[in-house]
Amino acid sequence: MELNTPNKNQIPATNPLSQFEDSPVFNYINNLSPIELVKSMHNGQAFNFPSFASPLSVFASPQLSSQSDARSFMRRDRFSEPSKPELLQSKDENDTSIGVFEAAQLTGLSVEQSECSTPANSSKGVITKLPDEHMELAIEEPDTLKYYCASPDDNIIMVPLKAIIEPQMAGDPNERYCSRNSEKDLRKIGRTGQNEDEAGCDWVALISDVADILTLEPSIDEESAEKQKMVDPGTISFISNVLQAPQDNSNDSETSYYAGSSQQREIGEPGIQPVESGEQNEADQTPSVFSGTLPDKPIVNHAAAKVDIRGKSYQSSSKQHKIRRRCLVFEMGAHKKKLAFESSSSTSSQSDHMGANIEKHATPRADKGKTLSALPGRGIGLHLNALTATSSGNAVKIETLASGKQEISQPPSPAAHMASGLDPVSKSLALITVETDFAPFDNEDKVMENVPQTSMVVTEDFGISSPKMKRQKFEYLGASSCKRCNCKRSKCLKLYCECFAAGLYCIEPCSCLECSNNPAHEDTVLETRRQIESRNPLAFAPKVIRNSDSVSEFGEETNKTPASARHKRGCNCKKSSCLKKYCECFQGGVGCSSYCRCEGCKNTFGCKNGVEENDLKWGESKIHENTSNLNLLDIIEKGEDHPDLMVPSKDSRSPVHPQIPISGQHSGSSLCDVGPSTKMRPIQRFRTNFFYHQPKYEKHLQVIPEDETPEILNRNCLPTSGVKSVSPNSKRVSPPHHGFGPSTTWRRGRKLILRSVSPSPSLNPPCEQ
DNA sequence: GAGTTTGAAACT
DNA sequence: CAGTTTCAAACTC
């Protein structure tokens, strides 16, 4: 399998394919793990030979790789550039990989599956280097390039990479750069999606979105070269990213950042590859990660679906269509809103933004003159947005990232660390996840914002070329992914600036004046961030916190309901009744919580809908809350005491259990009633209406002091997602605000959570995506 | 598109 | 920590 690896050069690259393919062992391996594919791909990239991953490589823990992947994000840009020289190789590799794929196809489903199983692999082989190499590859072997994916069902999806690639060919170096960025985003997306169980859905949605976008856009051929450059590169890169996502991530991010040292290697293959190989290694791992961590196939499928959609004109097999549809339907049906929202956000944002947005943020703007490269890959920066994006955490996250703004890579800030307790990256991811899940439609924006706040990498629109695309995106995501500011005096270096607050660099769409929030002023940005974080470690954390441990490590979605979310600090609305976007809670699509000091709150998300029945109570309760936190606490405590409440639900936060009245004040019925009940049914929450109904009380339960935010994030990330944000025993509810004030209890809780989380960032696959 | 309103962020 | 100012988004016209 790893024929050419420096370490493993042993296997001649010559006929490995045929031999392996033919060999039962090969088939068996392929069938067994996607990882193999990845590795194989990896090897192929590195060495031009589509070698099959060695067993060792195959078995590399997905988690590790995932982590590395997450980190890799940041690096990716750097790497990509350096890797340029490798383009030729990659090309070759791609070719070989392609050949392998084809061979696999011929060989049989099993082979295909194996390949397909690893999205990363498939993508990797074909796509991996596309970002840098797209052009060349496309030119030389546009036809040959194909992306094969096997659906979980064993359906094989073949994606014509050529179509994707072609547009890029016209691209300029800059465009390439952009495309890289887009790729990043895609990768991120991919990661997120993979991680989560539903990620698949997200992916699908993304894919579909992408496809839609592509469709919407005039045919590439038709488009002028410039247009292609503008749009296509993004789309292409996006697509490639999607396909590659796993791989790319690994390649980019890991390599650059932590790669050297990194855990990845440690974790990863025994044999360490040269620097370049480092990328490969990461890449290899990454795919494995995806496959392993994420619902392996779903992602792939999605990707395939996307490709298919996009490639309708190009090629499409009935199978492909089936798969795609299946995914779409799945998403739509199951999590309609959520998915729609998330997926749309992620997908749409990504896809839409991919091209253009990426350009903005990613690409150096003339104005801002930033280049992605400029961005240091080092930090996770505040990519929370991206993270958030994934409802399940991961998926959303990806979206965000994809959204297009550049992240402000920041050295992991204390806050970030706090949040995750892990790597900044993981943290950001976690944060993002939280937000995303919560965000309601309107929130989308906010959610995304939130996400962005913390994590979002690329806020910008991907440069949606066509209004339609934008529109679609917005419809789904509400443009959540894209942030634009209009700062006049803050230089975009204060939290007033949404971009900055989201951890994103401003991009073209922004109308800011004297903007310093760009790669050109990286030092300033980082310094400013540090200062702000010094004042408030959670300043860049997502505004909306998901209480539920929605996502288990393995990507299980436990909490996607908005109900599980709350604003980290609560609002202070006086006149808007929390019914307008002035209200951050409302904007974030979450109900007001005990942390809120709002007056005349009518936040529909919070309770109104769900509680309408209980409106009065709600209002009362709210008042009480406002007046005294103690009441809330009491309520919560009571609720906790309640047997039902006591039930260790995975989602401690889960909002509401209608049936269980937490406090005397609240009638049980309303969502508002609460949280503990929610614990009871984590799953339902997602699919139910939480978004619209979040009981404040729940929130209380859910509410996590800012300090806690990290916890939440962690939780999401934690494998033990089951861990309740609020332990039945521990009272999470901390006095609102000012709150944030870390109550000892909270801190405890958080600490506990942290404990649960693996100390090393690398260890938290979930968070990492 | 300009002006107003709103509430968060920043400042004192 | 509370009050005030600044700021930019959200909203209205």
mmCIF file with all atom_site columns, N, CA and C in Angstrom, chain A residues 267-299:
data_model
loop_
_atom_site.group_PDB
_atom_site.id
_atom_site.type_symbol
_atom_site.label_atom_id
_atom_site.label_alt_id
_atom_site.label_comp_id
_atom_site.label_asym_id
_atom_site.label_entity_id
_atom_site.label_seq_id
_atom_site.pdbx_PDB_ins_code
_atom_site.Cartn_x
_atom_site.Cartn_y
_atom_site.Cartn_z
_atom_site.occupancy
_atom_site.B_iso_or_equiv
_atom_site.pdbx_formal_charge
_atom_site.auth_seq_id
_atom_site.auth_comp_id
_atom_site.auth_asym_id
_atom_site.auth_atom_id
_atom_site.pdbx_PDB_model_num
ATOM 1  N N  . ILE A 1 267 ? 0.939   10.241 16.326 1.00 0.00 ? 267 ILE A N  1
ATOM 2  C CA . ILE A 1 267 ? -0.192  9.377  16.212 1.00 0.00 ? 267 ILE A CA 1
ATOM 3  C C  . ILE A 1 267 ? -0.164  8.657  14.904 1.00 0.00 ? 267 ILE A C  1
ATOM 4  N N  . GLY A 1 268 ? 0.099   9.466  13.963 1.00 0.00 ? 268 GLY A N  1
ATOM 5  C CA . GLY A 1 268 ? -0.019  8.981  12.621 1.00 0.00 ? 268 GLY A CA 1
ATOM 6  C C  . GLY A 1 268 ? 0.883   7.857  12.282 1.00 0.00 ? 268 GLY A C  1
ATOM 7  N N  . GLU A 1 269 ? 1.304   7.905  11.131 1.00 0.00 ? 269 GLU A N  1
ATOM 8  C CA . GLU A 1 269 ? 2.063   6.780  10.684 1.00 0.00 ? 269 GLU A CA 1
ATOM 9  C C  . GLU A 1 269 ? 3.345   6.728  11.444 1.00 0.00 ? 269 GLU A C  1
ATOM 10 N N  . PRO A 1 270 ? 3.772   5.572  11.584 1.00 0.00 ? 270 PRO A N  1
ATOM 11 C CA . PRO A 1 270 ? 5.023   5.362  12.254 1.00 0.00 ? 270 PRO A CA 1
ATOM 12 C C  . PRO A 1 270 ? 6.105   6.037  11.481 1.00 0.00 ? 270 PRO A C  1
ATOM 13 N N  . GLY A 1 271 ? 6.086   5.841  10.259 1.00 0.00 ? 271 GLY A N  1
ATOM 14 C CA . GLY A 1 271 ? 7.141   6.415  9.466  1.00 0.00 ? 271 GLY A CA 1
ATOM 15 C C  . GLY A 1 271 ? 6.883   7.867  9.268  1.00 0.00 ? 271 GLY A C  1
ATOM 16 N N  . ILE A 1 272 ? 7.837   8.633  9.572  1.00 0.00 ? 272 ILE A N  1
ATOM 17 C CA . ILE A 1 272 ? 7.643   10.044 9.346  1.00 0.00 ? 272 ILE A CA 1
ATOM 18 C C  . ILE A 1 272 ? 8.160   10.382 7.988  1.00 0.00 ? 272 ILE A C  1
ATOM 19 N N  . GLN A 1 273 ? 7.411   11.167 7.348  1.00 0.00 ? 273 GLN A N  1
ATOM 20 C CA . GLN A 1 273 ? 7.830   11.512 6.023  1.00 0.00 ? 273 GLN A CA 1
ATOM 21 C C  . GLN A 1 273 ? 8.530   12.831 6.065  1.00 0.00 ? 273 GLN A C  1
ATOM 22 N N  . PRO A 1 274 ? 9.145   13.102 5.000  1.00 0.00 ? 274 PRO A N  1
ATOM 23 C CA . PRO A 1 274 ? 9.865   14.357 4.892  1.00 0.00 ? 274 PRO A CA 1
ATOM 24 C C  . PRO A 1 274 ? 8.877   15.471 5.083  1.00 0.00 ? 274 PRO A C  1
ATOM 25 N N  . VAL A 1 275 ? 9.380   16.622 5.037  1.00 0.00 ? 275 VAL A N  1
ATOM 26 C CA . VAL A 1 275 ? 8.519   17.751 5.277  1.00 0.00 ? 275 VAL A CA 1
ATOM 27 C C  . VAL A 1 275 ? 7.322   17.688 4.382  1.00 0.00 ? 275 VAL A C  1
ATOM 28 N N  . GLU A 1 276 ? 7.588   17.596 3.146  1.00 0.00 ? 276 GLU A N  1
ATOM 29 C CA . GLU A 1 276 ? 6.458   17.537 2.245  1.00 0.00 ? 276 GLU A CA 1
ATOM 30 C C  . GLU A 1 276 ? 5.607   16.366 2.615  1.00 0.00 ? 276 GLU A C  1
ATOM 31 N N  . SER A 1 277 ? 6.289   15.338 2.833  1.00 0.00 ? 277 SER A N  1
ATOM 32 C CA . SER A 1 277 ? 5.567   14.143 3.169  1.00 0.00 ? 277 SER A CA 1
ATOM 33 C C  . SER A 1 277 ? 4.718   14.412 4.365  1.00 0.00 ? 277 SER A C  1
ATOM 34 N N  . GLY A 1 278 ? 5.237   15.299 5.158  1.00 0.00 ? 278 GLY A N  1
ATOM 35 C CA . GLY A 1 278 ? 4.470   15.621 6.337  1.00 0.00 ? 278 GLY A CA 1
ATOM 36 C C  . GLY A 1 278 ? 3.071   15.973 5.934  1.00 0.00 ? 278 GLY A C  1
ATOM 37 N N  . GLU A 1 279 ? 2.993   16.732 4.923  1.00 0.00 ? 279 GLU A N  1
ATOM 38 C CA . GLU A 1 279 ? 1.671   17.096 4.489  1.00 0.00 ? 279 GLU A CA 1
ATOM 39 C C  . GLU A 1 279 ? 0.909   15.850 4.135  1.00 0.00 ? 279 GLU A C  1
ATOM 40 N N  . GLN A 1 280 ? 1.619   15.096 3.426  1.00 0.00 ? 280 GLN A N  1
ATOM 41 C CA . GLN A 1 280 ? 0.952   13.906 2.975  1.00 0.00 ? 280 GLN A CA 1
ATOM 42 C C  . GLN A 1 280 ? 0.485   13.098 4.152  1.00 0.00 ? 280 GLN A C  1
ATOM 43 N N  . ASN A 1 281 ? 1.372   12.991 5.046  1.00 0.00 ? 281 ASN A N  1
ATOM 44 C CA . ASN A 1 281 ? 0.995   12.193 6.183  1.00 0.00 ? 281 ASN A CA 1
ATOM 45 C C  . ASN A 1 281 ? -0.268  12.720 6.768  1.00 0.00 ? 281 ASN A C  1
ATOM 46 N N  . GLU A 1 282 ? -0.203  13.967 6.963  1.00 0.00 ? 282 GLU A N  1
ATOM 47 C CA . GLU A 1 282 ? -1.374  14.550 7.568  1.00 0.00 ? 282 GLU A CA 1
ATOM 48 C C  . GLU A 1 282 ? -2.568  14.245 6.717  1.00 0.00 ? 282 GLU A C  1
ATOM 49 N N  . ALA A 1 283 ? -2.320  14.440 5.494  1.00 0.00 ? 283 ALA A N  1
ATOM 50 C CA . ALA A 1 283 ? -3.423  14.213 4.600  1.00 0.00 ? 283 ALA A CA 1
ATOM 51 C C  . ALA A 1 283 ? -3.912  12.812 4.786  1.00 0.00 ? 283 ALA A C  1
ATOM 52 N N  . ASP A 1 284 ? -2.988  11.970 4.825  1.00 0.00 ? 284 ASP A N  1
ATOM 53 C CA . ASP A 1 284 ? -3.391  10.593 4.939  1.00 0.00 ? 284 ASP A CA 1
ATOM 54 C C  . ASP A 1 284 ? -4.224  10.403 6.164  1.00 0.00 ? 284 ASP A C  1
ATOM 55 N N  . GLN A 1 285 ? -3.677  10.899 7.171  1.00 0.00 ? 285 GLN A N  1
ATOM 56 C CA . GLN A 1 285 ? -4.386  10.711 8.415  1.00 0.00 ? 285 GLN A CA 1
ATOM 57 C C  . GLN A 1 285 ? -5.736  11.340 8.330  1.00 0.00 ? 285 GLN A C  1
ATOM 58 N N  . THR A 1 286 ? -5.689  12.465 7.810  1.00 0.00 ? 286 THR A N  1
ATOM 59 C CA . THR A 1 286 ? -6.923  13.189 7.782  1.00 0.00 ? 286 THR A CA 1
ATOM 60 C C  . THR A 1 286 ? -8.031  12.383 7.195  1.00 0.00 ? 286 THR A C  1
ATOM 61 N N  . PRO A 1 287 ? -7.767  11.862 6.088  1.00 0.00 ? 287 PRO A N  1
ATOM 62 C CA . PRO A 1 287 ? -8.824  11.094 5.467  1.00 0.00 ? 287 PRO A CA 1
ATOM 63 C C  . PRO A 1 287 ? -9.285  10.029 6.413  1.00 0.00 ? 287 PRO A C  1
ATOM 64 N N  . SER A 1 288 ? -8.324  9.437  6.972  1.00 0.00 ? 288 SER A N  1
ATOM 65 C CA . SER A 1 288 ? -8.692  8.372  7.864  1.00 0.00 ? 288 SER A CA 1
ATOM 66 C C  . SER A 1 288 ? -9.574  8.938  8.918  1.00 0.00 ? 288 SER A C  1
ATOM 67 N N  . VAL A 1 289 ? -9.193  10.067 9.313  1.00 0.00 ? 289 VAL A N  1
ATOM 68 C CA . VAL A 1 289 ? -9.959  10.685 10.369 1.00 0.00 ? 289 VAL A CA 1
ATOM 69 C C  . VAL A 1 289 ? -11.368 10.827 9.927  1.00 0.00 ? 289 VAL A C  1
ATOM 70 N N  . PHE A 1 290 ? -11.486 11.337 8.796  1.00 0.00 ? 290 PHE A N  1
ATOM 71 C CA . PHE A 1 290 ? -12.843 11.558 8.349  1.00 0.00 ? 290 PHE A CA 1
ATOM 72 C C  . PHE A 1 290 ? -13.606 10.283 8.360  1.00 0.00 ? 290 PHE A C  1
ATOM 73 N N  . SER A 1 291 ? -12.976 9.419  7.690  1.00 0.00 ? 291 SER A N  1
ATOM 74 C CA . SER A 1 291 ? -13.707 8.187  7.542  1.00 0.00 ? 291 SER A CA 1
ATOM 75 C C  . SER A 1 291 ? -14.022 7.648  8.904  1.00 0.00 ? 291 SER A C  1
ATOM 76 N N  . GLY A 1 292 ? -13.018 7.713  9.705  1.00 0.00 ? 292 GLY A N  1
ATOM 77 C CA . GLY A 1 292 ? -13.226 7.143  11.003 1.00 0.00 ? 292 GLY A CA 1
ATOM 78 C C  . GLY A 1 292 ? -14.146 7.955  11.841 1.00 0.00 ? 292 GLY A C  1
ATOM 79 N N  . THR A 1 293 ? -13.833 9.169  11.953 1.00 0.00 ? 293 THR A N  1
ATOM 80 C CA . THR A 1 293 ? -14.585 9.999  12.843 1.00 0.00 ? 293 THR A CA 1
ATOM 81 C C  . THR A 1 293 ? -15.958 10.234 12.349 1.00 0.00 ? 293 THR A C  1
ATOM 82 N N  . LEU A 1 294 ? -16.000 10.644 11.159 1.00 0.00 ? 294 LEU A N  1
ATOM 83 C CA . LEU A 1 294 ? -17.272 11.013 10.651 1.00 0.00 ? 294 LEU A CA 1
ATOM 84 C C  . LEU A 1 294 ? -17.966 9.820  10.176 1.00 0.00 ? 294 LEU A C  1
ATOM 85 N N  . PRO A 1 295 ? -19.109 10.091 9.890  1.00 0.00 ? 295 PRO A N  1
ATOM 86 C CA . PRO A 1 295 ? -19.867 9.060  9.224  1.00 0.00 ? 295 PRO A CA 1
ATOM 87 C C  . PRO A 1 295 ? -19.188 8.945  7.937  1.00 0.00 ? 295 PRO A C  1
ATOM 88 N N  . ASP A 1 296 ? -18.305 8.159  7.876  1.00 0.00 ? 296 ASP A N  1
ATOM 89 C CA . ASP A 1 296 ? -17.433 8.172  6.741  1.00 0.00 ? 296 ASP A CA 1
ATOM 90 C C  . ASP A 1 296 ? -18.150 8.365  5.470  1.00 0.00 ? 296 ASP A C  1
ATOM 91 N N  . LYS A 1 297 ? -18.984 7.488  5.218  1.00 0.00 ? 297 LYS A N  1
ATOM 92 C CA . LYS A 1 297 ? -19.514 7.507  3.895  1.00 0.00 ? 297 LYS A CA 1
ATOM 93 C C  . LYS A 1 297 ? -20.402 8.674  3.649  1.00 0.00 ? 297 LYS A C  1
ATOM 94 N N  . PRO A 1 298 ? -21.122 8.999  4.587  1.00 0.00 ? 298 PRO A N  1
ATOM 95 C CA . PRO A 1 298 ? -22.061 10.080 4.318  1.00 0.00 ? 298 PRO A CA 1
ATOM 96 C C  . PRO A 1 298 ? -21.334 11.223 3.715  1.00 0.00 ? 298 PRO A C  1
ATOM 97 N N  . ILE A 1 299 ? -20.257 11.489 4.271  1.00 0.00 ? 299 ILE A N  1
ATOM 98 C CA . ILE A 1 299 ? -19.543 12.633 3.758  1.00 0.00 ? 299 ILE A CA 1
ATOM 99 C C  . ILE A 1 299 ? -19.227 12.408 2.320  1.00 0.00 ? 299 ILE A C  1
#
